[in-house]
Amino acid sequence: MNVLRYLIQKEFIQIIRNKALLPMMTILPIVQLLLLSNAASNDVKNVNLVLIDKDRSQTSRLLRNKIEAANEFSIVSYATNNSEAMPYLQANEADIVLEIPNDFEREYFRGEAPDLQLLVNAINGQQATVGFGYLNRIIAGFNGDILENGSMAQMSQTAPRAMIQIASRNWYNPELKYTHFMAPGILAEITALLTIVLTAMNVVRERELGTIEQINVTPIKKWQFILGKLIPFLILGLVILTVGIIASKLFFDIPIRGSVTLVFGYAIVNLVAVLGFGLLISNFAETQQQAIFVAFFFVLIFILMCGLFTPIESMPKWAQYFTIPNPLAHFISVSRKVLMKGSGLADIKMEFIYTIILALVFNSLAIWSYKKQQ
Amino acid sequence: MVHFESVCPLRSSSIRTSWNRLVMQAIQVDNISKSYGKISALKSVSFQVEEGELFGLIGPDGAGKSTLFRILTTLLLADSGEGHVAGNHLLRDYRKIRRIVGYMPGRFSLYQDLSVEENLSFFATIFGTTIEENYGLIKDIYVQLEPFKKRLAGQLSGGMKQKLALCCALIHRPEVLFLDEPTTGVDAVSRKEFWEMLKKLKQKGIAILVSTPYMDEASLCDRIALIQNGEILTINTPEGLMTEYDLPLYAVKYDDTYQLLKGLRKMPYTKSVLPFGDSLHLTVEAETPVSKITEYLTDLGFENAEIRPISPTVEDIFLELSRRTESKND
């Protein structure tokens, strides 16, 4: 016990003396949070539109006014025909070309559904679909407006239109603030990433300097050595998480609906898993360079497949299974559920179970593959 | 008792010899071999180090010294052969060996970002002891370090680093000390001091296996093994080693050393001729009179070449033995 205590004490002395580590633990998470939460936004705020109004009627102007008034669109140009509009698409200056056909008003009031032509620049798929969605909503709203406006003389009274109104409310994030969604995820990502890299590098550094050799000729037990690395870096990870949560609250005012204790409780389990993974990497790397590359390889996969930027539900089935051994995916899921939805222990039961299994597997492998003798 | 002895005298004597071995030998190496891929680093090496003996392993870089150290300190597994350290089997009792040996690797491998004091108490704690408990053993060395005890190990000078490493290897009062090239890269004064310290440790009953590439350090050991290309050339006391050189040896000096070397190589009595500093060491066939060499040199025009018989240095012996081994292997 004394040996373990001294190993941990030694590790902390070294951590505190390392001048690069403290800024890395505090400034790095804050910068990443600020940068990623704001910049890596999936919000489509500005769809560029080219309008071709061939009808030039009262009704078509009504529709135009509605689109112009919408915040999401900025009209790049009013064209008279397709060939005038196409260069804008070509030059990527416009995302959507909306064409209101010649007989729009006439057909509309005749009760025939007139066709509006939408040309969508699908190079940026996200921008295109979201823009298309916005436009659809406006057009649907336009329909409703005209129906309500019974005074319109041309209104056909004989064709009563049954309309289903879909009213949606956004729960948990009513203003659809992207930062509220991203910050908890990024928090989990930074914590896991930094701890993987820091532990892997730390152990490999001991190998490079030869100090591990000196340790290996002593009667230190394997588990003592592994725990001696795990515990200090677990505490380090919790410090990073705390810094991150405080920063997210201060800068983004993220909602903290669930229990912070639960987040930290889960974080401890997750960090143990992630640290085991870092130690596992370190056992197979001779130099810090090798460790960085291997860590980089896995961290990249972990990040891209953890549901931070793209929802796991929209991945192919096989890829969804791949997220089960990804500790980051569970961490992000828990962090979002607890912080945004206020989920309790019962709601994150599965994440807990998976992570405990991962922690056991990674750490057993780390202890098993750590050889005091070659 | 008498009855027992008479019934199985063989068994009782074999017990006695193995028991003797356990007590007497600090290190016992039997036919240890190790290769890295196709390169064989150790070729069936055997030797013994007695208790309280200062045993030197002398050979150039790449001779296999460090590999041997790593095997004996249980860091590396040998491909074949057996070994005992203080009576403990290398494979079966490796845990016990780790308790009773002190190891100082060739490269400084203490924590550079910990202070002198922190390093020392770290290694003491790991072995379940304290600095105070074994202070007597390291006192002579540690007094020189004490003024710098708050300094980080990484900021010490080369000689100080070696002293700290030695202290850390000694802090748990080991029975056997392994020092892998402790004086490499250390200045001449510190080297001398270091060997003084080893002598004192030996007097305290600690067996020491020390390796060095410096031939002149051989005479400071009780016994030495010359090692090259993973093979032990000879094992002897420094004095005994000198008698192994059974051929006449001369130092030959001339202004143009290179021309002299070329000339002497062609001389019919020459066994070997090698440059040593500003002179050449010439080994000739047994019972060759000096007059014949002088005559030969005068004929070639090296009139005032200086020829003087010398006693061999460890380096001469090493080079001669390795030459013989090579020609035998060819």
XYZ file of C-alpha atoms in Angstrom:
704
model
C 0.000 0.000 0.000
C 2.867 2.251 0.921
C 4.470 1.541 -2.444
C 1.319 2.508 -4.328
C 0.955 5.690 -2.315
C 4.505 6.633 -3.116
C 4.098 5.832 -6.819
C 1.089 8.155 -6.962
C 2.895 10.841 -5.004
C 5.854 10.624 -7.402
C 3.532 10.925 -10.393
C 1.932 14.063 -8.978
C 5.287 15.684 -8.266
C 6.191 15.067 -11.898
C 2.845 16.332 -13.200
C 3.152 19.540 -11.215
C 6.748 20.073 -12.360
C 5.767 19.564 -16.006
C 5.307 23.107 -17.241
C 3.417 22.151 -20.386
C 0.870 19.972 -18.667
C -1.069 22.462 -16.548
C -1.861 24.883 -19.390
C -2.704 21.865 -21.528
C -5.230 20.745 -18.940
C -6.918 24.097 -18.488
C -6.506 26.210 -21.607
C -6.857 23.411 -24.132
C -10.335 22.300 -23.071
C -11.570 25.880 -22.909
C -10.240 26.787 -26.353
C -11.630 23.612 -27.885
C -14.992 24.157 -26.265
C -15.234 27.731 -27.482
C -13.975 26.944 -30.939
C -15.741 23.695 -31.686
C -19.053 24.489 -30.037
C -19.409 27.642 -32.068
C -17.703 26.772 -35.304
C -18.570 23.130 -35.817
C -22.171 24.123 -36.193
C -24.754 22.137 -38.076
C -27.144 25.099 -38.014
C -27.988 26.307 -41.482
C -28.372 29.984 -40.934
C -28.128 31.400 -44.379
C -29.466 29.747 -47.517
C -28.713 31.631 -50.704
C -31.611 31.719 -53.061
C -32.197 32.769 -56.651
C -35.822 33.572 -57.441
C -37.374 33.274 -60.889
C -40.853 34.725 -60.867
C -42.362 34.002 -64.277
C -45.928 34.612 -63.096
C -45.544 38.125 -61.712
C -49.002 37.949 -60.178
C -50.367 39.086 -56.843
C -50.163 35.580 -55.442
C -46.611 35.039 -56.587
C -45.620 38.333 -55.016
C -47.214 37.201 -51.747
C -45.054 34.101 -51.815
C -41.973 36.160 -52.666
C -42.609 38.511 -49.782
C -42.903 35.612 -47.396
C -39.597 34.155 -48.506
C -37.864 37.517 -48.373
C -39.132 38.023 -44.852
C -37.748 34.705 -43.639
C -34.453 34.982 -41.746
C -32.996 31.844 -43.171
C -32.866 33.056 -46.750
C -30.979 35.695 -48.506
C -31.978 36.375 -52.077
C -28.917 36.480 -54.246
C -30.703 37.548 -57.378
C -34.050 37.846 -59.117
C -33.721 36.127 -62.451
C -36.175 36.063 -65.292
C -35.374 32.623 -66.628
C -33.443 29.470 -65.925
C -30.377 30.288 -67.981
C -29.934 33.490 -66.025
C -30.127 31.608 -62.751
C -27.881 28.686 -63.591
C -24.520 30.551 -63.358
C -25.277 31.273 -59.702
C -25.617 27.568 -59.013
C -22.508 26.862 -61.042
C -20.466 29.393 -59.126
C -21.734 27.994 -55.832
C -23.197 31.385 -55.023
C -26.702 30.014 -54.723
C -27.920 26.952 -52.865
C -31.427 26.864 -54.291
C -33.131 28.219 -57.396
C -36.874 28.640 -56.960
C -38.929 29.013 -60.085
C -42.542 30.210 -59.894
C -44.130 29.101 -63.181
C -46.201 31.215 -65.576
C -49.668 30.162 -64.619
C -49.032 29.894 -60.912
C -51.866 32.130 -59.728
C -54.395 30.833 -62.206
C -53.726 27.201 -61.463
C -53.638 27.858 -57.768
C -57.100 29.294 -57.616
C -58.453 26.743 -59.965
C -57.608 24.243 -57.300
C -54.981 22.526 -59.384
C -51.775 22.254 -57.445
C -49.282 24.349 -59.378
C -45.723 23.076 -59.582
C -42.953 25.147 -58.118
C -39.597 24.134 -59.445
C -36.714 23.896 -56.989
C -33.181 23.409 -58.205
C -31.015 22.455 -55.274
C -27.267 22.648 -55.212
C -26.555 19.389 -53.416
C -22.786 19.685 -53.168
C -23.274 20.684 -49.589
C -25.924 18.100 -48.767
C -26.659 19.514 -45.364
C -27.214 23.056 -46.604
C -29.386 21.730 -49.431
C -31.688 19.520 -47.357
C -32.088 21.994 -44.575
C -32.731 24.829 -47.035
C -35.206 22.669 -48.875
C -36.941 21.968 -45.573
C -37.174 25.642 -44.668
C -38.593 26.478 -48.057
C -41.167 23.703 -47.811
C -42.286 25.062 -44.476
C -42.729 28.536 -45.906
C -44.709 27.229 -48.848
C -46.912 25.144 -46.591
C -47.464 28.200 -44.404
C -48.301 30.195 -47.483
C -51.025 27.676 -48.307
C -52.519 28.080 -44.880
C -52.412 31.858 -45.028
C -54.378 31.975 -48.220
C -56.960 29.535 -46.892
C -57.538 31.580 -43.782
C -57.848 34.699 -45.836
C -61.446 34.000 -46.879
C -62.014 37.458 -48.253
C -60.031 36.672 -51.313
C -62.556 36.858 -54.057
C -61.148 34.246 -56.285
C -61.208 31.710 -53.540
C -62.925 28.595 -54.679
C -65.644 27.835 -52.173
C -66.512 24.542 -53.663
C -63.321 22.784 -52.863
C -62.982 22.551 -49.112
C -59.465 21.582 -48.214
C -58.834 19.380 -45.314
C -55.567 20.354 -43.725
C -53.610 18.580 -41.062
C -51.710 20.970 -38.914
C -48.473 19.659 -37.534
C -47.359 21.564 -34.529
C -43.949 20.674 -33.239
C -42.183 21.765 -30.116
C -38.526 21.219 -29.461
C -38.015 19.700 -26.087
C -34.819 19.899 -24.025
C -33.396 22.513 -26.343
C -36.361 24.727 -27.263
C -34.319 27.383 -29.010
C -32.419 24.685 -30.915
C -29.200 26.180 -29.667
C -26.460 24.237 -31.309
C -23.948 25.065 -28.594
C -26.188 23.476 -25.970
C -26.068 20.298 -27.969
C -22.370 20.393 -28.804
C -20.792 21.579 -25.564
C -21.653 18.520 -23.439
C -20.407 16.271 -26.231
C -17.187 18.161 -26.709
C -16.690 18.141 -22.954
C -16.751 14.361 -22.974
C -14.558 14.192 -26.058
C -11.804 16.452 -24.687
C -11.714 14.689 -21.351
C -11.380 11.250 -22.911
C -8.935 12.340 -25.597
C -6.558 14.189 -23.310
C -6.437 11.345 -20.833
C -5.767 8.692 -23.504
C -2.900 10.693 -24.951
C -1.459 11.811 -21.623
C -1.271 8.319 -20.130
C 0.070 6.677 -23.263
C 2.754 9.345 -23.573
C 3.642 9.208 -19.907
C 4.369 5.498 -19.817
C 6.217 5.507 -23.124
C 8.317 8.411 -21.891
C 9.406 6.252 -18.967
C 10.387 3.616 -21.505
C 12.323 6.110 -23.618
C 14.189 7.500 -20.617
C 14.884 4.003 -19.310
C 13.244 4.658 -15.953
C 10.802 1.813 -16.574
C 13.807 -0.517 -16.719
C 14.858 0.671 -13.293
C 11.318 0.080 -12.028
C 11.208 -3.371 -13.596
C 14.165 -4.647 -11.579
C 12.388 -3.716 -8.367
C 9.802 -5.915 -6.642
C 6.958 -3.563 -7.734
C 3.934 -5.601 -8.760
C 2.330 -5.074 -12.150
C -0.975 -3.927 -10.665
C 0.859 -1.463 -8.451
C 2.565 0.041 -11.451
C -0.672 0.220 -13.470
C -2.684 1.683 -10.575
C 0.162 4.079 -9.892
C -0.394 5.475 -13.367
C -4.173 5.120 -13.463
C -5.095 6.986 -10.299
C -3.121 10.203 -10.944
C -4.399 10.427 -14.501
C -7.956 9.680 -13.397
C -7.758 12.677 -11.110
C -6.275 14.683 -13.966
C -9.210 13.689 -16.186
C -11.687 14.798 -13.532
C -9.914 18.150 -13.283
C -10.236 18.573 -17.056
C -13.930 17.668 -16.872
C -14.514 20.172 -14.066
C -12.750 22.928 -15.986
C -14.849 22.036 -19.033
C -18.183 22.047 -17.216
C -17.453 25.375 -15.563
C -16.382 26.855 -18.896
C -19.483 25.552 -20.686
C -21.711 27.001 -17.995
C -19.943 30.353 -18.073
C -19.645 30.773 -21.818
C -22.674 28.980 -23.200
C -24.908 28.792 -20.170
C -25.583 25.151 -20.961
C -28.461 23.681 -19.049
C -27.471 21.386 -16.179
C -30.733 19.558 -15.645
C -29.467 16.281 -14.227
C -27.198 15.497 -11.349
C -23.603 16.631 -11.742
C -22.636 13.901 -9.306
C -24.044 11.357 -11.738
C -21.963 12.826 -14.560
C -18.838 12.625 -12.434
C -19.725 9.153 -11.209
C -20.045 7.963 -14.774
C -16.940 9.932 -15.804
C -14.849 7.996 -13.280
C -15.893 4.680 -14.816
C -15.371 6.006 -18.310
C -11.972 7.472 -17.499
C -10.844 4.165 -16.040
C -11.794 2.537 -19.357
C -10.078 5.206 -21.420
C -6.967 5.142 -19.233
C -6.773 1.386 -19.605
C -6.843 1.936 -23.338
C -4.059 4.509 -23.108
C -1.946 2.133 -21.023
C -2.628 -0.643 -23.517
C -1.288 1.543 -26.334
C 1.766 2.423 -24.290
C 2.644 -1.239 -23.825
C 2.985 -1.688 -27.549
C 4.862 1.515 -28.336
C 8.612 1.872 -27.995
C 8.757 5.609 -28.612
C 6.477 8.552 -27.960
C 6.210 9.006 -31.708
C 4.770 5.535 -32.140
C 2.422 6.089 -29.222
C 1.141 9.341 -30.710
C 0.446 7.732 -34.070
C -1.379 4.754 -32.630
C -3.339 6.968 -30.248
C -4.144 9.315 -33.118
C -5.466 6.447 -35.233
C -7.882 5.256 -32.570
C -8.840 8.670 -31.287
C -9.822 9.735 -34.796
C -12.064 6.698 -35.192
C -13.475 7.224 -31.730
C -14.287 10.867 -32.433
C -15.772 10.393 -35.880
C -17.870 7.462 -34.747
C -19.030 8.631 -31.369
C -22.104 10.596 -32.312
C -20.545 13.962 -31.635
C -20.884 15.347 -35.133
C -23.130 12.828 -36.838
C -25.899 10.983 -35.040
C -25.163 7.320 -34.395
C -28.727 6.457 -35.460
C -28.011 7.543 -39.017
C -24.929 5.318 -39.347
C -25.204 1.976 -41.138
C -26.092 -0.912 -38.854
C -22.577 -2.392 -38.757
C -21.113 0.968 -37.842
C -23.627 1.319 -35.042
C -22.291 -1.885 -33.505
C -18.818 -0.392 -33.732
C -19.834 2.341 -31.353
C -20.357 -0.187 -28.548
C -16.608 -0.604 -27.822
C -16.148 3.147 -28.256
C -15.961 4.637 -24.757
C -16.357 8.114 -26.201
C -19.793 7.311 -27.642
C -21.116 6.330 -24.229
C -19.520 9.309 -22.536
C -21.094 11.740 -24.992
C -24.444 10.035 -24.746
C -24.393 10.205 -20.942
C -23.174 13.769 -20.865
C -25.966 14.900 -23.230
C -28.653 12.856 -21.534
C -27.838 13.930 -18.003
C -26.968 17.550 -18.650
C -29.630 18.359 -21.265
C -32.460 15.968 -20.486
C -31.881 15.532 -16.791
C -31.749 11.756 -17.134
C -31.231 9.682 -14.039
C -29.210 6.589 -13.367
C -31.898 4.293 -14.784
C -31.796 6.074 -18.162
C -28.064 5.632 -18.589
C -27.964 2.095 -17.275
C -26.819 0.617 -20.588
C -24.006 3.116 -20.986
C -22.873 2.285 -17.473
C -22.878 -1.453 -18.155
C -21.029 -1.158 -21.460
C -18.436 1.161 -19.975
C -17.803 -1.067 -16.971
C -17.206 -3.986 -19.351
C -14.866 -1.838 -21.456
C -12.990 -0.706 -18.358
C -12.501 -4.293 -17.256
C -11.414 -5.477 -20.699
C -9.000 -2.616 -21.434
C -7.385 -2.732 -18.009
C -7.024 -6.503 -17.924
C -5.369 -6.332 -21.333
C -3.126 -3.521 -20.133
C -1.997 -5.476 -17.075
C -1.606 -8.635 -19.093
C 0.448 -7.007 -21.845
C 2.690 -5.057 -19.486
C 5.792 -7.194 -19.312
C 8.443 -6.584 -16.736
C 10.556 -9.129 -18.565
C 11.276 -9.489 -22.259
C 24.399 -40.798 10.368
C 27.285 -43.040 9.555
C 24.860 -45.496 8.183
C 23.301 -42.882 5.918
C 26.657 -41.752 4.553
C 27.663 -45.253 3.731
C 24.393 -46.070 2.015
C 24.328 -43.151 -0.329
C 27.613 -41.322 -0.378
C 26.991 -39.980 -3.885
C 23.788 -38.232 -3.000
C 25.188 -36.678 0.106
C 28.181 -35.297 -1.734
C 26.055 -33.874 -4.515
C 23.903 -32.138 -1.945
C 26.992 -30.695 -0.405
C 28.382 -29.315 -3.651
C 25.121 -27.693 -4.693
C 24.748 -26.263 -1.209
C 28.276 -24.966 -1.404
C 27.492 -23.374 -4.696
C 24.459 -21.661 -3.224
C 26.522 -20.226 -0.448
C 29.695 -19.419 -2.290
C 28.656 -18.070 -5.648
C 27.152 -14.621 -5.947
C 26.618 -15.152 -9.645
C 26.618 -18.421 -11.507
C 26.230 -18.367 -15.283
C 26.036 -21.638 -17.212
C 26.097 -21.635 -21.007
C 23.807 -18.677 -21.468
C 23.030 -17.802 -25.082
C 20.913 -15.030 -26.496
C 20.326 -13.865 -30.028
C 18.360 -11.012 -31.525
C 17.087 -12.404 -34.797
C 20.150 -13.548 -36.711
C 22.644 -11.674 -34.575
C 23.812 -13.721 -31.640
C 24.643 -11.432 -28.755
C 25.828 -14.106 -26.332
C 27.299 -17.445 -27.327
C 27.178 -19.982 -24.517
C 28.688 -17.767 -21.851
C 29.708 -19.290 -18.500
C 31.420 -17.813 -15.442
C 31.118 -17.476 -11.686
C 31.439 -14.535 -9.383
C 32.339 -15.338 -5.791
C 30.745 -13.672 -2.832
C 32.299 -10.311 -2.109
C 34.221 -10.339 -5.376
C 34.667 -7.400 -7.713
C 34.360 -8.982 -11.120
C 35.008 -7.006 -14.275
C 33.474 -7.682 -17.654
C 35.701 -6.021 -20.194
C 35.004 -5.665 -23.853
C 34.207 -3.197 -26.602
C 30.763 -1.817 -27.416
C 28.516 -4.480 -28.844
C 30.354 -7.335 -27.134
C 27.160 -8.429 -25.368
C 27.857 -6.947 -21.951
C 24.551 -5.139 -21.563
C 22.595 -8.159 -22.802
C 24.242 -10.256 -20.117
C 23.387 -7.660 -17.479
C 19.783 -7.531 -18.584
C 19.526 -11.312 -18.409
C 21.071 -11.470 -14.951
C 18.781 -8.730 -13.625
C 15.699 -10.639 -14.925
C 14.827 -8.009 -17.521
C 15.528 -10.289 -20.444
C 15.052 -14.009 -20.945
C 17.981 -16.037 -22.213
C 17.400 -18.335 -25.195
C 19.235 -21.162 -23.489
C 21.436 -21.826 -20.503
C 20.913 -21.282 -16.820
C 21.897 -18.740 -14.256
C 21.760 -18.129 -10.533
C 22.092 -14.900 -8.632
C 22.904 -15.391 -4.964
C 21.635 -18.928 -5.295
C 18.324 -17.913 -6.878
C 17.436 -19.402 -10.228
C 16.961 -16.786 -12.951
C 13.620 -18.177 -14.086
C 12.147 -19.789 -11.008
C 13.152 -17.245 -8.382
C 13.137 -14.047 -10.436
C 10.965 -12.303 -7.839
C 13.535 -12.992 -5.159
C 16.344 -11.798 -7.397
C 14.599 -8.455 -7.893
C 14.668 -7.955 -4.110
C 18.345 -8.609 -3.628
C 20.093 -7.078 -6.614
C 21.045 -3.522 -7.322
C 21.179 -2.566 -10.977
C 22.691 0.495 -12.530
C 21.977 0.506 -16.270
C 24.441 1.905 -18.772
C 22.198 4.847 -19.495
C 21.253 7.222 -16.687
C 17.715 6.162 -15.949
C 16.538 7.888 -12.838
C 13.734 10.427 -12.834
C 15.282 13.593 -14.214
C 12.390 15.702 -12.982
C 12.710 14.498 -9.415
C 15.312 15.862 -7.032
C 18.267 13.860 -5.733
C 16.510 13.280 -2.443
C 13.185 12.382 -4.073
C 14.810 9.817 -6.344
C 16.586 8.193 -3.452
C 13.578 8.011 -1.160
C 11.452 6.771 -4.076
C 13.687 3.771 -4.618
C 13.999 3.209 -0.888
C 10.205 3.130 -0.480
C 9.726 0.755 -3.387
C 11.951 -1.737 -1.604
C 10.108 -1.165 1.634
C 12.973 0.590 3.358
C 14.052 4.125 4.175
C 17.135 6.223 3.508
C 17.880 6.335 7.242
C 17.826 2.553 7.582
C 20.624 1.980 5.082
C 22.355 5.316 5.332
C 25.536 3.666 6.553
C 25.996 1.888 3.246
C 25.694 4.964 1.042
C 27.085 7.528 3.468
C 30.508 7.871 1.810
C 28.920 8.518 -1.558
C 25.926 10.488 -0.406
C 27.907 13.107 1.515
C 29.180 14.350 -1.837
C 25.627 14.587 -3.147
C 24.101 16.084 -0.033
C 24.785 19.740 -0.956
C 22.730 19.164 -4.107
C 19.943 17.096 -2.610
C 17.243 19.574 -3.655
C 18.546 19.754 -7.215
C 16.717 17.912 -9.973
C 18.558 14.797 -11.096
C 18.480 15.985 -14.707
C 20.567 19.025 -13.788
C 23.433 17.121 -12.160
C 26.844 16.712 -13.769
C 27.817 13.349 -15.267
C 29.872 12.259 -12.274
C 27.156 13.294 -9.823
C 24.550 11.414 -11.832
C 26.632 8.255 -11.561
C 26.950 8.692 -7.821
C 23.225 9.201 -7.438
C 22.515 6.146 -9.589
C 24.872 4.110 -7.438
C 23.160 5.345 -4.271
C 19.760 4.407 -5.690
C 21.045 0.960 -6.625
C 22.412 0.496 -3.102
C 19.633 1.941 -0.984
C 17.981 -1.434 -0.352
C 21.268 -3.054 0.691
C 21.553 -5.498 -2.238
C 23.569 -8.694 -2.062
C 24.769 -8.421 -5.630
C 25.420 -5.209 -7.510
C 25.257 -4.980 -11.304
C 26.951 -1.937 -12.775
C 26.705 -1.639 -16.535
C 29.435 0.685 -17.780
C 29.236 2.971 -14.762
C 32.232 5.045 -15.787
C 31.412 5.622 -19.442
C 31.239 9.330 -20.147
C 32.614 10.284 -16.755
C 35.751 12.393 -16.277
C 39.026 10.796 -15.157
C 38.860 12.082 -11.576
C 35.309 10.897 -11.047
C 36.222 7.548 -12.572
C 39.000 7.100 -10.062
C 36.695 8.061 -7.203
C 34.094 5.672 -8.466
C 36.467 2.727 -8.357
C 37.505 3.715 -4.842
C 33.858 3.520 -3.847
C 33.503 0.088 -5.418
C 36.446 -1.165 -3.381
C 34.790 0.023 -0.188
C 31.517 -1.637 -1.130
C 33.346 -4.868 -1.795
C 34.766 -4.723 1.697
C 31.196 -4.570 2.984
C 30.595 -7.979 1.429
C 28.670 -6.968 -1.672
C 29.535 -8.908 -4.811
C 29.908 -6.598 -7.783
C 29.726 -7.342 -11.483
C 30.953 -4.320 -13.373
C 31.374 -3.849 -17.092
C 33.589 -1.343 -18.802
C 35.011 -0.649 -22.225
C 38.128 0.873 -20.610
C 40.920 -1.693 -20.530
C 42.896 0.278 -17.945
C 40.155 -0.294 -15.372
C 40.734 -4.050 -15.538
C 43.582 -3.972 -13.028
C 41.187 -2.566 -10.415
C 39.072 -5.735 -10.415
C 39.656 -8.975 -8.481
C 39.068 -10.969 -11.607
C 38.172 -10.052 -15.132
C 36.518 -11.667 -18.101
C 37.447 -10.391 -21.528
C 34.424 -10.549 -23.782
C 34.034 -9.982 -27.496
C 31.270 -10.766 -29.997
C 29.297 -12.549 -27.294
C 32.161 -14.865 -26.383
C 34.319 -14.866 -23.298
C 37.952 -14.865 -24.422
C 39.464 -15.521 -21.023
C 38.775 -15.222 -17.316
C 41.689 -14.454 -15.010
C 43.047 -12.194 -12.321
C 44.708 -9.039 -13.673
C 48.127 -10.494 -12.732
C 47.332 -13.915 -14.156
C 46.216 -12.298 -17.368
C 49.705 -10.915 -17.968
C 51.190 -14.396 -17.965
C 48.778 -15.428 -20.703
C 50.817 -13.336 -23.074
C 53.569 -15.796 -23.910
C 55.237 -14.021 -26.857
C 57.905 -11.310 -26.885
C 56.429 -7.853 -27.140
C 58.259 -4.696 -28.208
C 57.388 -1.055 -28.536
C 58.840 0.297 -31.781
C 59.082 4.013 -32.453
C 60.015 5.912 -35.601
C 59.228 9.342 -37.054
C 57.100 7.954 -39.868
C 54.856 5.519 -38.021
C 52.868 4.605 -41.108
C 55.876 3.560 -43.161
C 57.208 1.653 -40.154
C 53.894 -0.175 -39.801
C 53.973 -1.156 -43.475
C 57.538 -2.352 -43.160
C 57.020 -4.381 -39.977
C 53.943 -6.095 -41.404
C 56.150 -7.639 -44.081
C 58.790 -8.832 -41.582
C 58.941 -12.665 -41.534
C 59.017 -12.982 -37.689
C 56.029 -10.690 -37.117
C 52.970 -12.229 -35.451
C 51.138 -8.921 -35.116
C 51.846 -5.227 -35.180
C 49.389 -2.627 -33.952
C 49.566 1.130 -33.411
C 49.416 2.265 -29.753
C 49.587 6.013 -29.341
C 52.797 7.251 -30.986
C 54.489 3.847 -31.105
C 53.804 0.399 -32.519
C 53.361 -2.726 -30.413
C 55.106 -5.539 -32.155
C 54.622 -9.179 -31.283
C 57.109 -11.555 -32.797
C 57.534 -15.295 -32.867
C 59.022 -16.827 -29.729
C 62.800 -16.694 -29.391
C 63.379 -14.028 -31.976
C 66.435 -11.964 -30.893
C 66.122 -8.175 -30.957
C 69.193 -8.017 -33.167
C 67.282 -9.677 -36.005
C 64.558 -7.029 -35.840
C 67.134 -4.219 -35.763
C 68.923 -5.765 -38.713
C 65.673 -6.018 -40.692
C 64.725 -2.440 -39.954
C 68.163 -1.079 -40.854
C 67.968 -2.903 -44.188
C 64.685 -1.144 -44.885
C 66.203 2.236 -44.002
C 64.600 2.772 -40.566
C 68.067 3.282 -39.035
C 67.289 5.070 -35.806
C 64.053 3.246 -34.971
C 63.731 2.793 -31.220
C 63.031 -0.775 -30.068
C 62.359 -1.643 -26.461
C 60.855 -4.761 -24.848
C 57.679 -4.067 -22.845
C 55.262 -6.030 -20.663
C 51.814 -6.345 -22.174
C 48.866 -4.146 -21.207
C 45.319 -5.518 -20.934
C 44.678 -4.028 -24.340
C 47.549 -6.011 -25.873
C 46.187 -9.169 -24.354
C 42.678 -8.389 -25.455
C 43.741 -7.726 -29.034
C 45.952 -10.794 -29.177
C 43.242 -13.062 -27.725
C 40.574 -11.719 -30.024
C 42.943 -12.174 -32.974
C 43.462 -15.794 -31.982
C 39.739 -16.396 -31.517
C 38.994 -14.888 -34.898
C 41.575 -16.967 -36.710
C 40.275 -20.038 -34.861
C 36.697 -19.252 -35.897
C 37.734 -18.685 -39.507
